[in-house]
Coordinates of C-alpha atoms in Angstrom, one line a residue:
X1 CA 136.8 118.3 25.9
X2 CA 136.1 118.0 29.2
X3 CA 133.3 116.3 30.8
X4 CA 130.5 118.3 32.5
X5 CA 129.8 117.3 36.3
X6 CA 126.1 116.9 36.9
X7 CA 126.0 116.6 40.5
X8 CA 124.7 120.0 41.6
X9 CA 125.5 120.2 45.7
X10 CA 123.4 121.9 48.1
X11 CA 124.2 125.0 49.5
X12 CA 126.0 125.5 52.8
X13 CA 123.4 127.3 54.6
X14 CA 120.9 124.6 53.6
X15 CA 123.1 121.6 54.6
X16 CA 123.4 123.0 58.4
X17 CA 119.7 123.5 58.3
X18 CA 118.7 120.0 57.4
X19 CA 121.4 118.5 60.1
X20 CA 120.2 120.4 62.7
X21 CA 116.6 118.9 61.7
X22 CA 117.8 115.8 62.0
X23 CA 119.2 116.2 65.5
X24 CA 115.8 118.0 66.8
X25 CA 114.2 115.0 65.3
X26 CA 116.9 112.5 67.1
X27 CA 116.6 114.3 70.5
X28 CA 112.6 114.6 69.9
X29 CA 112.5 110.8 69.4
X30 CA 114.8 110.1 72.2
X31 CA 112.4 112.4 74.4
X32 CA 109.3 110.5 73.9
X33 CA 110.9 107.3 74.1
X34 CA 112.4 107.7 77.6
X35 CA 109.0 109.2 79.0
X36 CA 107.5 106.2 77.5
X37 CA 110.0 103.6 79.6
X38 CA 109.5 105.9 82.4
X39 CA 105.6 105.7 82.8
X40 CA 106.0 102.1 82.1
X41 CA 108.4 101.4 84.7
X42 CA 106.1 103.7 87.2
X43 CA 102.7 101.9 86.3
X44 CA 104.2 98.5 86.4
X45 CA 104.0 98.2 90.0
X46 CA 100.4 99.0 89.8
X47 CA 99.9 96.1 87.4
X48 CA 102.5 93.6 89.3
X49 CA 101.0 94.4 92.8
X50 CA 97.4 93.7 92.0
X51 CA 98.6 89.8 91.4
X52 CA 100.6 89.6 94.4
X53 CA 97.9 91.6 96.7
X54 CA 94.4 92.2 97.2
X55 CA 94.7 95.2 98.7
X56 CA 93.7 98.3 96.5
X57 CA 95.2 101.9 96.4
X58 CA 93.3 104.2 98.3
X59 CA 94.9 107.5 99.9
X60 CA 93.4 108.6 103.0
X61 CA 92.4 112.0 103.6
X62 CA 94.8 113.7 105.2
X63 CA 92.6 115.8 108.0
X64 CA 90.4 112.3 108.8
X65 CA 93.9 110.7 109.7
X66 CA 95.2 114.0 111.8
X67 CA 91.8 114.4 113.7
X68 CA 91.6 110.6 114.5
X69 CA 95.3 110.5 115.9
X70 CA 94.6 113.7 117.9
X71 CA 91.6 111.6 119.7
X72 CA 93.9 108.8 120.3
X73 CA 96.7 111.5 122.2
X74 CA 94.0 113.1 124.5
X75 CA 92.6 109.4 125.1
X76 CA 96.3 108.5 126.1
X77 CA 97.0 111.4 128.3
X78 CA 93.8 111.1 130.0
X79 CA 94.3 107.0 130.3
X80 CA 97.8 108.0 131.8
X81 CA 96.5 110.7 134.5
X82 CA 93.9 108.2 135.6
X83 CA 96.4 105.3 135.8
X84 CA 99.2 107.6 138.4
X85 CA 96.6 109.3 140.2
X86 CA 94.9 106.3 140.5
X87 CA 97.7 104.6 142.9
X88 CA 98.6 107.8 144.5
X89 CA 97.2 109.0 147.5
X90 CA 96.3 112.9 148.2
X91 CA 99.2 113.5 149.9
X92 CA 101.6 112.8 146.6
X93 CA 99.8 114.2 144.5
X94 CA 101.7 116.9 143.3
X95 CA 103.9 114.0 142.4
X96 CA 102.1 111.9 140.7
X97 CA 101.4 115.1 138.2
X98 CA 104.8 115.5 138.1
X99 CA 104.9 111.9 137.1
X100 CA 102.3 112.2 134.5
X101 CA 103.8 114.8 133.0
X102 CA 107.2 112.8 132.3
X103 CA 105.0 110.0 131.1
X104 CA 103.4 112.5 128.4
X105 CA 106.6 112.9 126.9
X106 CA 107.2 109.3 126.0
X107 CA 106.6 109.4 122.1
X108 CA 103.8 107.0 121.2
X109 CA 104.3 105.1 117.9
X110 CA 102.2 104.7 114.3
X111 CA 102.7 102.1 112.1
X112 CA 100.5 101.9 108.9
X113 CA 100.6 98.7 106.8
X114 CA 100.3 99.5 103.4
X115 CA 101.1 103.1 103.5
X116 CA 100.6 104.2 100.0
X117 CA 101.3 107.6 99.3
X118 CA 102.8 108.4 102.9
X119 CA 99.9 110.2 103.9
X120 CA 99.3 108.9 107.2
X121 CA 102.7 108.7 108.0
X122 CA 103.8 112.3 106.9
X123 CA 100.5 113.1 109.4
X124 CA 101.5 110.8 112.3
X125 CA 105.0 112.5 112.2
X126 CA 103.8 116.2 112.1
X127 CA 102.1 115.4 115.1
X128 CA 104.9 114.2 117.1
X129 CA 104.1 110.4 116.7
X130 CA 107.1 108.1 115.8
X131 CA 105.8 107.2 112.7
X132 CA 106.9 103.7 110.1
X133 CA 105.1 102.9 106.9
X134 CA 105.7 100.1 105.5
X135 CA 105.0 100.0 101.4
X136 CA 105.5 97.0 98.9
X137 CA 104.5 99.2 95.9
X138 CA 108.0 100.9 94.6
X139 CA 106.0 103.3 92.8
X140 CA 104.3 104.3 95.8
X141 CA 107.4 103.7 97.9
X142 CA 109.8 106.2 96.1
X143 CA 106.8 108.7 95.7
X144 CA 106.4 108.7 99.6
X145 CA 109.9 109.1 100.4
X146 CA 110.5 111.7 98.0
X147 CA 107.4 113.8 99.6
X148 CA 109.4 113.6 103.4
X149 CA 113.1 114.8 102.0
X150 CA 110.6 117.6 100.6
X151 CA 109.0 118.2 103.8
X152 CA 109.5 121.5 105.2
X153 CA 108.7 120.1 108.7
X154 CA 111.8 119.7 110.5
X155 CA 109.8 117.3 112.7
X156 CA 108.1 115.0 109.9
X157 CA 111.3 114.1 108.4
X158 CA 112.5 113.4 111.5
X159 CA 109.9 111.5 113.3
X160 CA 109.2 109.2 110.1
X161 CA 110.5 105.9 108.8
X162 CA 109.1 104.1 105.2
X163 CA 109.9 100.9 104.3
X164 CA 109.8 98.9 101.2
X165 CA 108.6 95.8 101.2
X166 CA 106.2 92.8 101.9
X167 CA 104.0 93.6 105.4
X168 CA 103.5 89.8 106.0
X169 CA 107.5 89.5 106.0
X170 CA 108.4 89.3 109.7
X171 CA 111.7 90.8 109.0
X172 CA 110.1 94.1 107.6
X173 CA 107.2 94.5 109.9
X174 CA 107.9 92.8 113.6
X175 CA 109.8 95.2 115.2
X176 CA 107.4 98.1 114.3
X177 CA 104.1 96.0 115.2
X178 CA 105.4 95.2 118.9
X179 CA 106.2 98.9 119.9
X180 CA 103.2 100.1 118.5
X181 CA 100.5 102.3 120.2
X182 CA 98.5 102.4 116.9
X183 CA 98.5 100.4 113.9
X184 CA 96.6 101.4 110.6
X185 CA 95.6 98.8 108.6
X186 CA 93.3 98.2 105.1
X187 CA 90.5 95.9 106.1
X188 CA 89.6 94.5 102.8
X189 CA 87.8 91.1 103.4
X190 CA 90.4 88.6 101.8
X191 CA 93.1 89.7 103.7
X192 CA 91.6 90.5 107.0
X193 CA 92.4 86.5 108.0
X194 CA 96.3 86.7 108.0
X195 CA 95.9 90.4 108.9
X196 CA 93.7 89.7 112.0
X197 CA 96.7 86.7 112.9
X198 CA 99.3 89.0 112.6
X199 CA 98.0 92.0 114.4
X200 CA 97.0 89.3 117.4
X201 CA 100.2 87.6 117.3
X202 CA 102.0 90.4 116.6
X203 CA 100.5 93.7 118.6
X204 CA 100.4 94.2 122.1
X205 CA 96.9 94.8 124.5
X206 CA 95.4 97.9 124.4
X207 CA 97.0 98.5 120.4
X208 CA 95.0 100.7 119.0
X209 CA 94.0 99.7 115.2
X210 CA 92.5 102.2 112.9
X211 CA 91.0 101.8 109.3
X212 CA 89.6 103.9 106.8
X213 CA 85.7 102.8 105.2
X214 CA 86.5 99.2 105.9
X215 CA 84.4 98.2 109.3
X216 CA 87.1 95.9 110.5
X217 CA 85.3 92.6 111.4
X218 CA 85.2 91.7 115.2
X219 CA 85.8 88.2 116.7
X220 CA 83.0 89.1 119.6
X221 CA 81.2 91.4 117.0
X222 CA 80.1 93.6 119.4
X223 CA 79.8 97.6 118.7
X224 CA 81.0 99.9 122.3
X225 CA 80.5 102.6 120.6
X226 CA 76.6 102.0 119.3
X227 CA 76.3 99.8 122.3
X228 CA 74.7 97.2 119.6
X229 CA 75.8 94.4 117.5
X230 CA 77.6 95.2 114.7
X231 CA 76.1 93.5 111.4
X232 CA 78.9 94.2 109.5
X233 CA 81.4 92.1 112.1
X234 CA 79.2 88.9 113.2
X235 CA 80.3 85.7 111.9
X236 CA 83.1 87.4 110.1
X237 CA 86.1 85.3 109.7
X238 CA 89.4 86.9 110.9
X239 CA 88.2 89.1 113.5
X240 CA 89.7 90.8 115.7
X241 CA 89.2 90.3 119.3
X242 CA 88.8 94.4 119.7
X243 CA 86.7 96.8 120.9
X244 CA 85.2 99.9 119.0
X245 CA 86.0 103.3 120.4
X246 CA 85.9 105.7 117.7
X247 CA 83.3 105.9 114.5
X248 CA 83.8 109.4 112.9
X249 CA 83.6 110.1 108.9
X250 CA 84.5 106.6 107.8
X251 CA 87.8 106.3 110.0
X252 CA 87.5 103.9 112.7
X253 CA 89.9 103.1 115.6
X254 CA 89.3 99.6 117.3
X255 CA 91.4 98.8 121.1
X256 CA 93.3 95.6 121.0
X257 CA 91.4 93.5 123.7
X258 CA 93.2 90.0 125.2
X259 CA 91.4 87.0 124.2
X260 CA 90.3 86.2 128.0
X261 CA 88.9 90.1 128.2
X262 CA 86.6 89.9 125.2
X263 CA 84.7 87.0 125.7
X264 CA 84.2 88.0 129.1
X265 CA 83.1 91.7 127.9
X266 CA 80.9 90.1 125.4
X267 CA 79.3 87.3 127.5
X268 CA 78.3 90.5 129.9
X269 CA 76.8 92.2 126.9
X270 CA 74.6 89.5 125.8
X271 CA 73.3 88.5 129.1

């Protein structure tokens, strides 16, 4: 007699079933664990950054940054008008106009230290500035340069430049600093030291630097604007031998003054 076999096996339908399971499960797990490494790798730099930098993450509005670098054009082309007309005489006139309008078309150039998100730069850009950001954040780097390929502005992708890296490296951020008409910089109070060094070093006369809520402190701490002293700026270390010429909804654009020029300008004001 024959032995019975007790080992009952499932049935086919089942045993697909339950392997398909398995692989939902399988892909499932995989899912969650590759979003996990993902947001870890993307946060990281947000962690990593805060030990190598004071400087916080702050996006600036968008509108603030467009209607301050709009002042700045009009101020140019006005500055520009005044300077040619100002060595002509009436009979070339109609040259010097001519003059001033080839001068308009020289592109001026933004470069924001710190440039986050690409905010400012995307802004600078639409606006026909010759706009560099320059980003030590990866995060912030790749989420910046991913938002100009995705432009639709023909002239924002064009006009634009981000870079990744340390602003304090001279490499990364010489060459932008020297042919800049505007500089934006984050004037949080332990940096504003090697930031006031390197803009002076760095930046030529009549540079104009902008910041966002942070009243940049000035090395003559004198206000143009309020025609007072500035509270916020005396006996500030760092400062910037500038001059205050726009105060509008936080966003503040100082002119780069030389040395010589501001103590002059301020020995005037306090006599």
């Amino acid at each position: 007699m024959s032995r019975q076999n007790n080992d009952v096996l499932p049935p086919e339908g089942q045993t697909s079933t339950s392997s398909r399971s398995q692989g939902s499960s399988n892909i499932a797990l995989g899912l969650i664990g590759g979003s996990f490494v993902t947001i870890m790798a993307l946060t990281t730099p947000f962690v990593t950054m805060q030990l190598k930098s004071s400087l916080p993450y702050m996006s600036t509005p968008r509108q603030k940054v467009e209607k301050a670098l709009t002042f700045l054009s009009k101020r140019n082309e006005t500055m520009l008008a005044n300077n040619n007309l100002k060595h002509k005489d009436i009979g070339t006139t109609i040259k010097a106009r001519h003059n001033v309008s080839a001068a308009h078309q020289k592109q001026l150039h933004f470069v924001d230290l710190g440039s986050g998100d690409g905010t400012a730069v995307l802004a600078a850009s639409s606006l026909g500035w010759r706009a560099t950001g320059i980003e030590m954040n990866p995060t912030l780097w790749l989420m910046s340069s991913i938002r100009r390929l995705l432009s639709n502005n023909k002239k924002t992708r064009m006009n634009s430049e981000l870079k990744i890296g340390d602003m304090f490296d001279a490499s990364i951020s010489q060459s932008s600093l020297r042919n800049a008409n505007c500089t934006m910089i984050f004037g949080v109070a332990p940096l504003m030291p090697r930031i006031s060094n390197m803009i002076e070093t760095e930046c030529r006369t009549g540079c104009w630097i902008m910041s966002y809520r942070f009243r940049v402190p000035l090395a003559n701490g004198y206000d143009v604007v309020k025609n007072k002293k500035d509270q916020a700026s005396v006996g500030g270390s760092g400062g910037i031998h500038a001059s205050l010429i726009y105060d509008e909804e936080e966003m503040r654009i100082y002119e780069l003054n030389s040395v010589d020029t501001t103590e002059e300008d301020n020995s005037n004001n306090t006599d």
